[in-house]
Coordinates of C-alpha atoms in Angstrom, one line a residue:
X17 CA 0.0 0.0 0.0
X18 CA 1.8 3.4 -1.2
X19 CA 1.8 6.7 0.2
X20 CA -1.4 8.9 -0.4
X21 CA 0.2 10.8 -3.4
X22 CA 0.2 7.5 -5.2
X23 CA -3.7 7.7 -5.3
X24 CA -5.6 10.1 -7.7
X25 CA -8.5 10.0 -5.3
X26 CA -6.7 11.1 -2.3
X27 CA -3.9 13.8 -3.9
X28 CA -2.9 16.1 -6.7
X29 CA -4.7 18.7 -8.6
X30 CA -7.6 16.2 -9.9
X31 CA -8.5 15.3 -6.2
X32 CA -8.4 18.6 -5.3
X33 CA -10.3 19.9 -8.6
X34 CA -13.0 17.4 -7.7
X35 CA -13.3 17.6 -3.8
X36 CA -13.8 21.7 -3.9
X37 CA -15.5 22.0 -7.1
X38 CA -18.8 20.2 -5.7
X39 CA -18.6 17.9 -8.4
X40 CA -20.1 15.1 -6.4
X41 CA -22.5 15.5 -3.5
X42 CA -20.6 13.7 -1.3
X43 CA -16.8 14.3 -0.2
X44 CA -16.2 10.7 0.9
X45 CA -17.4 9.6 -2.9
X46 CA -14.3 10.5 -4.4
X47 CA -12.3 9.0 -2.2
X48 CA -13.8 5.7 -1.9
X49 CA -13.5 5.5 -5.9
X50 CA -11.9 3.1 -7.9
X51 CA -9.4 3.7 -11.1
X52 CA -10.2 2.1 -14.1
X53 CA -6.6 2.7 -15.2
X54 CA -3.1 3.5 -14.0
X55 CA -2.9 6.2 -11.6
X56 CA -0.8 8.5 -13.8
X57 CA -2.0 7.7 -16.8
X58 CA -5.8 9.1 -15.2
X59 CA -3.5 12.1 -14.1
X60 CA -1.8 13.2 -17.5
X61 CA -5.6 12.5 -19.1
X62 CA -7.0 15.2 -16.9
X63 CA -4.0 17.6 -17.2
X64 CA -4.7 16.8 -20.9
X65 CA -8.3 17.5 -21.2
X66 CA -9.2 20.0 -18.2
X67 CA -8.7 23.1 -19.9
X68 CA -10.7 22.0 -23.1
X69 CA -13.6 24.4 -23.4
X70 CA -16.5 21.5 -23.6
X71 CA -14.1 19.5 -20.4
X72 CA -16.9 17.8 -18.2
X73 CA -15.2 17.0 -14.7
X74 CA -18.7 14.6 -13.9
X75 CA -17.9 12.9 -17.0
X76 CA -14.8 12.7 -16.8
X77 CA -14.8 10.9 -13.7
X78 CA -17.7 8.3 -14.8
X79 CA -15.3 7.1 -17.7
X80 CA -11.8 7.1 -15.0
X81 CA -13.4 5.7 -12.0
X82 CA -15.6 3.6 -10.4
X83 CA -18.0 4.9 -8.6
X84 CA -19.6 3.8 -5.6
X85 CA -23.0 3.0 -5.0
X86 CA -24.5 2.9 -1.6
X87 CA -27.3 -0.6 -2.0
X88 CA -29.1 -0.2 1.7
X89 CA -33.4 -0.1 0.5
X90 CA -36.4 0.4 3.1
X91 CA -38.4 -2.7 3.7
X92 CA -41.8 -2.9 3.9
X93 CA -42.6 -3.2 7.5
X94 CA -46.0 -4.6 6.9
X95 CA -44.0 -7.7 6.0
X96 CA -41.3 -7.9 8.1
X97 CA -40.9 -7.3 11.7
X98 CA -37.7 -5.2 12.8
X99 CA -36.1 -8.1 14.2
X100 CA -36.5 -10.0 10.7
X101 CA -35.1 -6.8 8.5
X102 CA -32.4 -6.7 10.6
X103 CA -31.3 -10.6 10.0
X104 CA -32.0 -10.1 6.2
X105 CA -30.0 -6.7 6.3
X106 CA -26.8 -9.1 7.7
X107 CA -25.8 -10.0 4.0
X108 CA -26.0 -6.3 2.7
X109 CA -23.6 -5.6 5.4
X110 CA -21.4 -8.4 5.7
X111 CA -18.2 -8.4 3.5
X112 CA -16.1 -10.6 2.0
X113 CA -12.3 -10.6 3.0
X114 CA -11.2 -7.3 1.3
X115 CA -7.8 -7.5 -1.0
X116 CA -8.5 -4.3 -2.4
X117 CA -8.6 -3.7 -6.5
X118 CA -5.4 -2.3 -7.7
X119 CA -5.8 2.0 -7.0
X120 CA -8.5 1.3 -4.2
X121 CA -8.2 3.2 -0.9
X122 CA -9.7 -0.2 0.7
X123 CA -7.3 -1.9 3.4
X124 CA -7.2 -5.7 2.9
X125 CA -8.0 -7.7 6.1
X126 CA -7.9 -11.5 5.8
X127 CA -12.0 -12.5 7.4
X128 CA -15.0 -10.7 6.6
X129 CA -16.5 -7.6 8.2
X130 CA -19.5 -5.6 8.5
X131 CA -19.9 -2.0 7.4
X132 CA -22.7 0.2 8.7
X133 CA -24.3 0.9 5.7
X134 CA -24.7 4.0 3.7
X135 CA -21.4 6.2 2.5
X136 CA -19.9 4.0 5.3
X137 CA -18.9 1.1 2.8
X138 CA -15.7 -0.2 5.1
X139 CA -15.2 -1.5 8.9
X140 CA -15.3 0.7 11.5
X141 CA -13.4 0.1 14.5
X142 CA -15.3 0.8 17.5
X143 CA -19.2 0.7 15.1
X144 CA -17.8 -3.1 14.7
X145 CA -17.8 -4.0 18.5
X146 CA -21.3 -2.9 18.8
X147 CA -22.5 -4.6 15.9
X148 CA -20.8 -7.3 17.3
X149 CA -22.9 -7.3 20.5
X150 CA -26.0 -8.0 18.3
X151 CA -24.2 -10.9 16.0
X152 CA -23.2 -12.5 19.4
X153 CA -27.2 -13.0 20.4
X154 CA -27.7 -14.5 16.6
X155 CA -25.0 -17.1 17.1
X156 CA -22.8 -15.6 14.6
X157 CA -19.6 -16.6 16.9
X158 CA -17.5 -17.5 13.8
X159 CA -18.1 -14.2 12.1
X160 CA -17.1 -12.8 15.6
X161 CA -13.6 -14.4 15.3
X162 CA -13.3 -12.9 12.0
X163 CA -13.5 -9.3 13.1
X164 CA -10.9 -9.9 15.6
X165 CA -8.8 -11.4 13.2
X166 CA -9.2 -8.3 10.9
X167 CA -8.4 -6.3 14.6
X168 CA -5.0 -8.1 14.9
X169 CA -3.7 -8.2 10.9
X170 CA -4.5 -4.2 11.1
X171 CA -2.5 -3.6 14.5
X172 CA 0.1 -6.0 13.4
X173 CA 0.5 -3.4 10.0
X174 CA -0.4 -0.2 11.4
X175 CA 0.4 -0.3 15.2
X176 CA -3.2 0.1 15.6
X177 CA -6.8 -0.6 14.6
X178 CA -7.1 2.3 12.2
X179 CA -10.2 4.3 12.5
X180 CA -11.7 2.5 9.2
X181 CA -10.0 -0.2 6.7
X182 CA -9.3 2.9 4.5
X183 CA -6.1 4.0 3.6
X184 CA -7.2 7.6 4.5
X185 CA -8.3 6.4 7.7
X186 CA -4.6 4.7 8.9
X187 CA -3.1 7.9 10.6
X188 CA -5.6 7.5 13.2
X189 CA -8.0 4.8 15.4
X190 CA -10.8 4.8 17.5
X191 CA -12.2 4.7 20.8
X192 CA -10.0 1.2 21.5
X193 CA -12.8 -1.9 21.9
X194 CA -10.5 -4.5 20.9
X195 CA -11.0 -6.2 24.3
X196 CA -14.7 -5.9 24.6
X197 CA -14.6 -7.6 21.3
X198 CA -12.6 -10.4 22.5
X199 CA -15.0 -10.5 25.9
X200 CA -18.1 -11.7 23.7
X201 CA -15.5 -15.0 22.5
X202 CA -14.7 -15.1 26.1
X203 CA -17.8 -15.5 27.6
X204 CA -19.4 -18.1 24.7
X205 CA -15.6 -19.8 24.4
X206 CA -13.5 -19.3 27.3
X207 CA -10.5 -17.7 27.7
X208 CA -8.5 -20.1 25.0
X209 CA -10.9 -18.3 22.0
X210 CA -9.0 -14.7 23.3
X211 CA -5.8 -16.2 23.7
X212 CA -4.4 -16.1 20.3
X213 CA -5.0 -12.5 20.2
X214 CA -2.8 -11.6 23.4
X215 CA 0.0 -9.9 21.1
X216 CA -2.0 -8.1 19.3
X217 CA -3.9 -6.5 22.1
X218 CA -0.7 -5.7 24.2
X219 CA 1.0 -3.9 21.1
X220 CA -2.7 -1.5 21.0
X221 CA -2.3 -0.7 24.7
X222 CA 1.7 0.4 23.6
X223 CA -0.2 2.7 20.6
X224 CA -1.9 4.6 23.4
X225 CA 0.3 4.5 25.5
X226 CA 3.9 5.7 23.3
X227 CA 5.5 8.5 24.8
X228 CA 4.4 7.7 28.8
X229 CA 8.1 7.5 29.7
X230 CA 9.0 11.3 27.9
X231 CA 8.0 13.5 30.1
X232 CA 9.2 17.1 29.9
X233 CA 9.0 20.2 31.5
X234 CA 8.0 22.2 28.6
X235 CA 6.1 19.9 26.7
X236 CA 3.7 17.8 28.8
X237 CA 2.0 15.9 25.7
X238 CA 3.8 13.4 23.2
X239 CA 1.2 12.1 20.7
X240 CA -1.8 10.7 22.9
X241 CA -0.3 10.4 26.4
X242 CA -0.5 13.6 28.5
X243 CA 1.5 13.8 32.0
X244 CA -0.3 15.5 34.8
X245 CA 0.3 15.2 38.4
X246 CA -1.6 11.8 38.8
X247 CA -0.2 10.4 36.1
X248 CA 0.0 9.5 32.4
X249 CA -3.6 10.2 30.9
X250 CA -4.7 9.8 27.5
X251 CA -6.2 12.1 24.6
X252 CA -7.0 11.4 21.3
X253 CA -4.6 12.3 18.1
X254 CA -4.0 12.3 14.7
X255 CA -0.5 11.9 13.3
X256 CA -2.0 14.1 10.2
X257 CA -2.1 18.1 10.4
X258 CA -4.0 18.2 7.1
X259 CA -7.6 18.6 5.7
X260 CA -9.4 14.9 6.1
X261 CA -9.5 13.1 2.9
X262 CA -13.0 12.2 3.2
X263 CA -14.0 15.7 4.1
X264 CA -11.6 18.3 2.1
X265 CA -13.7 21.0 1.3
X266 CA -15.4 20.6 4.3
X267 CA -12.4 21.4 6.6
X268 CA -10.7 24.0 3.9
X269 CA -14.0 25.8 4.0
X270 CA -13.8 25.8 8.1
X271 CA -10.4 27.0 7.9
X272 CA -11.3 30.0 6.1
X273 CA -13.7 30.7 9.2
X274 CA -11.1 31.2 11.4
X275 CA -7.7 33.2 12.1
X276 CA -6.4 29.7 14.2
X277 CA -3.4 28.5 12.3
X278 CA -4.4 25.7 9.7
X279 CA -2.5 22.7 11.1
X280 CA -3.8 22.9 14.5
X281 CA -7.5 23.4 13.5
X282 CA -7.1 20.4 11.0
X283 CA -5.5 18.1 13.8
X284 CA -8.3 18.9 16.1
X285 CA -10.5 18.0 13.5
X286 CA -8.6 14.7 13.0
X287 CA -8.7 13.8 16.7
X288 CA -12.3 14.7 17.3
X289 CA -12.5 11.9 14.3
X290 CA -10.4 9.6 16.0
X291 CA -12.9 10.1 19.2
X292 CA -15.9 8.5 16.9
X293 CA -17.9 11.9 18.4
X294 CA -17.7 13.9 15.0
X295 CA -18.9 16.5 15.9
X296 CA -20.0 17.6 19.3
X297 CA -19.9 20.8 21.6
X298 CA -18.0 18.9 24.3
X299 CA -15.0 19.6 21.8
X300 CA -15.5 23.2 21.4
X301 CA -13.9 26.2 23.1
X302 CA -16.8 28.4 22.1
X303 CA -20.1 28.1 19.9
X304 CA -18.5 27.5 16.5
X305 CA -16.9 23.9 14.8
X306 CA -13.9 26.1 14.1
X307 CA -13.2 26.6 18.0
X308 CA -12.3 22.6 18.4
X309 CA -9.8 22.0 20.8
X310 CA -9.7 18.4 21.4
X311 CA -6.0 17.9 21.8
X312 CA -6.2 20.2 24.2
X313 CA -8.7 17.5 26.6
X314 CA -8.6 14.4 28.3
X315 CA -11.8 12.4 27.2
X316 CA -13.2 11.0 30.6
X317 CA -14.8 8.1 28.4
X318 CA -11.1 7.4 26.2
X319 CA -9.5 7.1 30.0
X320 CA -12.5 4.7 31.1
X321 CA -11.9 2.7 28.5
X322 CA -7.9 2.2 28.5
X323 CA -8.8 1.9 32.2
X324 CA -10.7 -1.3 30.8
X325 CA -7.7 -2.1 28.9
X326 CA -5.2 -2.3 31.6
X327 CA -7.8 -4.2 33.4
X328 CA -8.3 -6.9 31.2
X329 CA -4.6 -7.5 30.1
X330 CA -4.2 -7.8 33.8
X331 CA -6.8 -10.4 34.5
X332 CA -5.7 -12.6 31.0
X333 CA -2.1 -12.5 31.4
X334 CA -2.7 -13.4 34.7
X335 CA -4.8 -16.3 33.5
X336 CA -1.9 -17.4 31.2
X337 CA 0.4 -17.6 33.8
X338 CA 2.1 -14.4 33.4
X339 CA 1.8 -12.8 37.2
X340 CA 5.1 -10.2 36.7
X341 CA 2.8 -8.8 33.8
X342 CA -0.4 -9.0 35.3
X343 CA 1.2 -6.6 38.2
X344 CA 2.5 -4.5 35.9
X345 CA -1.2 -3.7 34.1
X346 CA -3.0 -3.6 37.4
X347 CA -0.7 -0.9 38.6
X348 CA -1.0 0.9 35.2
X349 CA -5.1 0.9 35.9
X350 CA -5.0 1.6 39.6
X351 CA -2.9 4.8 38.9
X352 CA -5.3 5.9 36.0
X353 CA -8.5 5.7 38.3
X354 CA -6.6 8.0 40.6
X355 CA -5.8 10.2 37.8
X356 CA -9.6 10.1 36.7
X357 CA -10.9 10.7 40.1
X358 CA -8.5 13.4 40.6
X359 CA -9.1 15.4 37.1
X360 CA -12.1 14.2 35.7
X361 CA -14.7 13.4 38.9
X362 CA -16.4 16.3 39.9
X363 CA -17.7 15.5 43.8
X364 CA -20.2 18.7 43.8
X365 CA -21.7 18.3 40.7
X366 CA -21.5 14.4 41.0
X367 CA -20.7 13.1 37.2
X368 CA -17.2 12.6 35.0
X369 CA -16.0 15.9 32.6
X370 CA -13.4 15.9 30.2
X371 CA -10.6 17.6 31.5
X372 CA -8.8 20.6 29.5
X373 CA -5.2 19.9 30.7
X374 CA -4.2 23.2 28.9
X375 CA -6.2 25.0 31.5
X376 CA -5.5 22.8 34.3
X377 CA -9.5 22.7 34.6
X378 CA -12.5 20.1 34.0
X379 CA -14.9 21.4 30.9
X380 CA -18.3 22.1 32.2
X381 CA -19.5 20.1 29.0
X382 CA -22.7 17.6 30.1
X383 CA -22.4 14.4 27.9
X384 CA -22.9 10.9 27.9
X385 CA -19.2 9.8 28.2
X386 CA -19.8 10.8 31.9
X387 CA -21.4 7.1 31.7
X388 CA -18.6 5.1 30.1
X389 CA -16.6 4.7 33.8
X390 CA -19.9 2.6 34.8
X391 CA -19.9 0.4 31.7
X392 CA -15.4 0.0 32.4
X393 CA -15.8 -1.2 36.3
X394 CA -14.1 2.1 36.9
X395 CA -16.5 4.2 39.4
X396 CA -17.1 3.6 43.0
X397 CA -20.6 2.6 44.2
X398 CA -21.6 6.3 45.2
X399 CA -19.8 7.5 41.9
X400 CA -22.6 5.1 40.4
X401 CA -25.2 6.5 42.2
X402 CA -25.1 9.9 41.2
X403 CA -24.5 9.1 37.7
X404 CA -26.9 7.1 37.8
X405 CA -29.2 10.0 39.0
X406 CA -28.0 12.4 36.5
X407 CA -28.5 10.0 33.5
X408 CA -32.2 9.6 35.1
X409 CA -32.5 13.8 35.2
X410 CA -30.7 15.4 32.6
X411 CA -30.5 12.9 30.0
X412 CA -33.7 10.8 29.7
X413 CA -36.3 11.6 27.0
X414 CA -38.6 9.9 25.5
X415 CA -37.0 7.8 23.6
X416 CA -34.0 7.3 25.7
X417 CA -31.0 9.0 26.1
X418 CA -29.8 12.4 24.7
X419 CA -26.0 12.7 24.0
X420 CA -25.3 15.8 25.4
X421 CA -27.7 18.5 27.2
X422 CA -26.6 21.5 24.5
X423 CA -27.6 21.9 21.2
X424 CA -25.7 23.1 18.5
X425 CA -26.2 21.5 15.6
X426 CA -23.7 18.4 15.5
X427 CA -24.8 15.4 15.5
X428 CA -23.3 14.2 18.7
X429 CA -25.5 16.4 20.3
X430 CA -28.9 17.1 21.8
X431 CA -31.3 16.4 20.5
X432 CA -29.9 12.9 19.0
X433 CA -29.0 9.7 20.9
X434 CA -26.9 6.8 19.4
X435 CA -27.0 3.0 19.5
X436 CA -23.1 2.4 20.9
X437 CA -23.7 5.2 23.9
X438 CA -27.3 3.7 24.8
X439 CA -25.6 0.0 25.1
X440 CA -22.6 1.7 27.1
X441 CA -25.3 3.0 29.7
X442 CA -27.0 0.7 29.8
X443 CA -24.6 -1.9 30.5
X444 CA -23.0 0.4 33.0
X445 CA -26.2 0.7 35.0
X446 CA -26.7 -3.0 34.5
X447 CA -23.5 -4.0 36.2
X448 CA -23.9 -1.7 39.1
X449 CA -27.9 -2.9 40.0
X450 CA -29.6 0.2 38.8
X451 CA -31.8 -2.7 36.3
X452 CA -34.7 -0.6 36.5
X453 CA -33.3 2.7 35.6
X454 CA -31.3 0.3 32.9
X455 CA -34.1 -1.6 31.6
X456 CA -36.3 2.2 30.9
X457 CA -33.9 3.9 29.2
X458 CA -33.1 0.2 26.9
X459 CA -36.9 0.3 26.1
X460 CA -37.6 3.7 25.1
X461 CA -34.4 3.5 22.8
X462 CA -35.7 0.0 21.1
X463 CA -39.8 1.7 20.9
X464 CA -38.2 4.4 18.9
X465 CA -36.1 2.1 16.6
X466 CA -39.3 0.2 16.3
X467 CA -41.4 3.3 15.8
X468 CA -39.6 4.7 13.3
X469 CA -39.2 1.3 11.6
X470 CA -42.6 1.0 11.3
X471 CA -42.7 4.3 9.9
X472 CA -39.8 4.1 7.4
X473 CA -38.9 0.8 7.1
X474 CA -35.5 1.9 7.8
X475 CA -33.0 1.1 10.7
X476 CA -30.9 4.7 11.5
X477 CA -27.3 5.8 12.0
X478 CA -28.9 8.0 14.8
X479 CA -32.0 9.3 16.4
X480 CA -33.7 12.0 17.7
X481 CA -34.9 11.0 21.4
X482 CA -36.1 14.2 22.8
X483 CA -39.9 13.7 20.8
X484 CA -39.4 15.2 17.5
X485 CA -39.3 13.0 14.0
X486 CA -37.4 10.4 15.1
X487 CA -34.7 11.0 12.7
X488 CA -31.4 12.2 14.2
X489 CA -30.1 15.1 12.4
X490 CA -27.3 17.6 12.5
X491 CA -23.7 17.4 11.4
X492 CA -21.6 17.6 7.7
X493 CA -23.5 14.8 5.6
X494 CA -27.4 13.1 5.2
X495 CA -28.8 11.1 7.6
X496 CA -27.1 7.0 6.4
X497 CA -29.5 4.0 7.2
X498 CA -28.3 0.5 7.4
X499 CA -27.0 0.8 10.1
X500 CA -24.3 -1.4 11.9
X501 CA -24.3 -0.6 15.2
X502 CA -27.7 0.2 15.9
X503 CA -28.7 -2.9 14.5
X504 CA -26.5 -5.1 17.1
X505 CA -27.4 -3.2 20.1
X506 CA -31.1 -3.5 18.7
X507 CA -30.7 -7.5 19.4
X508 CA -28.6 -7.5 22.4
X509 CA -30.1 -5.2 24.6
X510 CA -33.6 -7.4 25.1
X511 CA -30.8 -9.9 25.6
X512 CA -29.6 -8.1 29.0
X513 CA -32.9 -8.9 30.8
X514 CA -34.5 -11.6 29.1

């Protein structure tokens, strides 16, 4: 796999032509497109041809490229019950093992996969662990071993799970699930199904973690590890200080919003991708997209979860006979809950905040990741509580859970709720006895999936919970159906309790 420069679709004056010119619709169309001939051959055609008086860019790109084509359709929900579309929407969304076609931005994995659906026509590496969760309940345990198998080639190339199996993608991850994927083998296989995979998810944990032992006075951060008083915490990073691919004119057209210097407006960008929460106000210095600042915060719900991490490799390498190791993790989690409790726990308002270490403050941004420590073991029984108060509160509507309490047009924002934060709550409640709180919040989510199913036909990337359509809106592209994620928490929630 070459550098992006090799790819017509991802650099040059013709992806550039086509991503600001508003050729196609979509910015992520381009760059999931296929060549239907050599790369610089396509780019001396167009040098060729462009300043012709009748040149036509659309057509130009129909006869160079193949173009995707995005096959999700609405059933007819007077046939088929929600439960049913879903099992019948598996082999729309199930892949083969991808090789790639010469020129395509695709990474090769060696099992199948699932993509959400929509312009989302690759893996995703946290979407997959909740789709997972709904595979699990169908018995699907071989496709299961699959997706960690894809997990483990991709870290064993790119020192990580990148964000998507798109070239694009590979200068950043995601929220790291690795080992809540390999929990669902554990518990139907035992721990000999997750052994295999032990390499892989020890060289993740060294990903987040790179740079914990260079710590400087003057420069605090090295990549995604920040050093504060309590200890090594994480935030989330792109190695890229460039537009995004996928959304180039997009995040040129941002840039020109602002005075902030280009690069560090395009990493936040980046890590806010990297996050999975693209876009929200708990980013967001002030009111406007250009005022992201996410390098600039530690995620309470990316610390929860590396929390998890450390846990876990504890607890297996301690099953496998490895104790010196299993110390060594157990020490790394215990110091991060400190760190957590210390920066992130606010005792008077009683809920988790991102911290701005830049400040040396906690953000005063209300959002579901203040649930996440719940669903990762990592709060104490009166932290619990008064989560599980606020979630009760502030966050409950109708038809469950709203992501954050402001609006400002993102999508990971009031008034939407999503499938992967509902199962994260959920869960978290679950494991801590609050089953009642738990099981209301599960069913109002799963009536408005059915509701709007019934409506539609159509299974969403997102909804809107607080009593309005249905249909989550807000943030830089259409509404997608399909979809992945919301599909596999749709099955495993009723799972939970009955």
């Amino acid at each position: 796999m070459g550098s992006l420069s090799s790819y017509p679709q991802l650099a040059g004056e013709l992806f550039e032509t086509v991503q600001l010119s508003r050729t196609l619709e979509d910015s992520k169309t381009f760059v999931d497109a296929i060549p239907e001939d050599e790369s610089d051959a396509i780019r001396e055609r167009f040098e060729r041809r462009r300043g012709e008086p009748d040149f036509d860019l659309e057509a130009f790109l129909s006869d160079a490229f193949a173009l995707p084509e995005d096959p999700v359709t609405a059933a007819d929900p007077s046939r088929l019950s929600m439960e049913r579309y879903i099992d019948e929407l598996w082999e729309h969304l199930i892949r083969e093992p991808a090789e790639g076609a010469e020129g395509s931005t695709l990474l090769s994995v060696p099992g199948r996969y699932v993509v959400p659906g929509g312009r989302f026509r690759e893996s995703y590496y946290w979407d997959t662990y909740f789709t997972a969760t709904g595979l699990a309940v169908t018995g699907r345990l071989d496709l299961i071993d699959e997706l960690a198998e894809n997990y483990a080639a991709l870290i064993e190339r790119y020192g990580c799970v990148p964000n998507g199996n798109r070239l694009y993608y590979s200068s950043r991850s995601n929220p790291p699930m690795f080992c809540h994927l390999l929990d669902i083998l554990e518990s139907e296989r035992g721990f000999e199904a997750v052994r295999p995979y032990l390499p892989a998810l020890r060289r993740e944990y060294e990903f987040w973690m790179d740079g914990r032992n260079d710590v400087a006075e003057d420069d605090r951060a090295v990549r995604r590890v920040v050093h504060t008083d309590d200890g090594p915490l994480n935030r989330y990073w792109d190695d890229r200080s460039a537009p995004r691919e996928e959304s180039y004119r997009e995040d040129v057209a941002l840039a020109e919003t602002t005075d902030r210097p280009d690069r560090e407006l395009y990493r936040d960008v980046r890590a806010a991708c990297e996050s999975g929460w693209d876009f929200s106000s708990r980013w967001l210095a002030g009111d406007e997209l250009a005022t992201i600042r996410t390098t600039e915060l530690l995620p309470v719900d990316l610390n929860a979860l590396c929390y998890g991490l450390e846990r876990t490799l504890s607890r297996w390498e301690r099953t496998r006979g490895n104790p010196d190791a299993a110390d060594r993790y157990a020490r790394a989690a215990g110091r991060r809950r400190r760190a957590i409790d210390a920066r992130c726990w606010d005792d008077d308002a009683g809920f988790y905040f991102d911290y701005c270490w830049t400040e040396g403050r906690r953000t005063d941004s209300w959002s579901l990741a203040g649930a996440v420590p719940l669903f990762c073991g990592l709060a104490t029984d009166d932290q619990a509580a008064a989560v599980a108060a606020h979630l009760e509160e502030r966050f409950l509507h109708p038809g469950g859970l709203v992501t954050t309490l402001t609006e400002s047009g993102e999508q990971w924002d009031y008034p939407n709720g999503w499938a992967p934060l509902h199962w994260m709550a959920v869960v978290g409640l679950h494991q801590y006895g609050y089953d009642e709180l738990a099981e209301t919040i599960a069913g109002r989510w799963l009536d408005l999936n059915r509701e709007v199913f019934d409506r539609s036909g159509l299974m969403l990337e997102k909804y809107d919970v607080a009593g309005g359509s249905g249909a989550g809106g807000g943030g830089e592209y259409p509404l997608q159906f399909g979809f992945g994620w919301t599909n596999g928490v749709a099955l495993a929630l009723p799972a939970l309790f009955y």
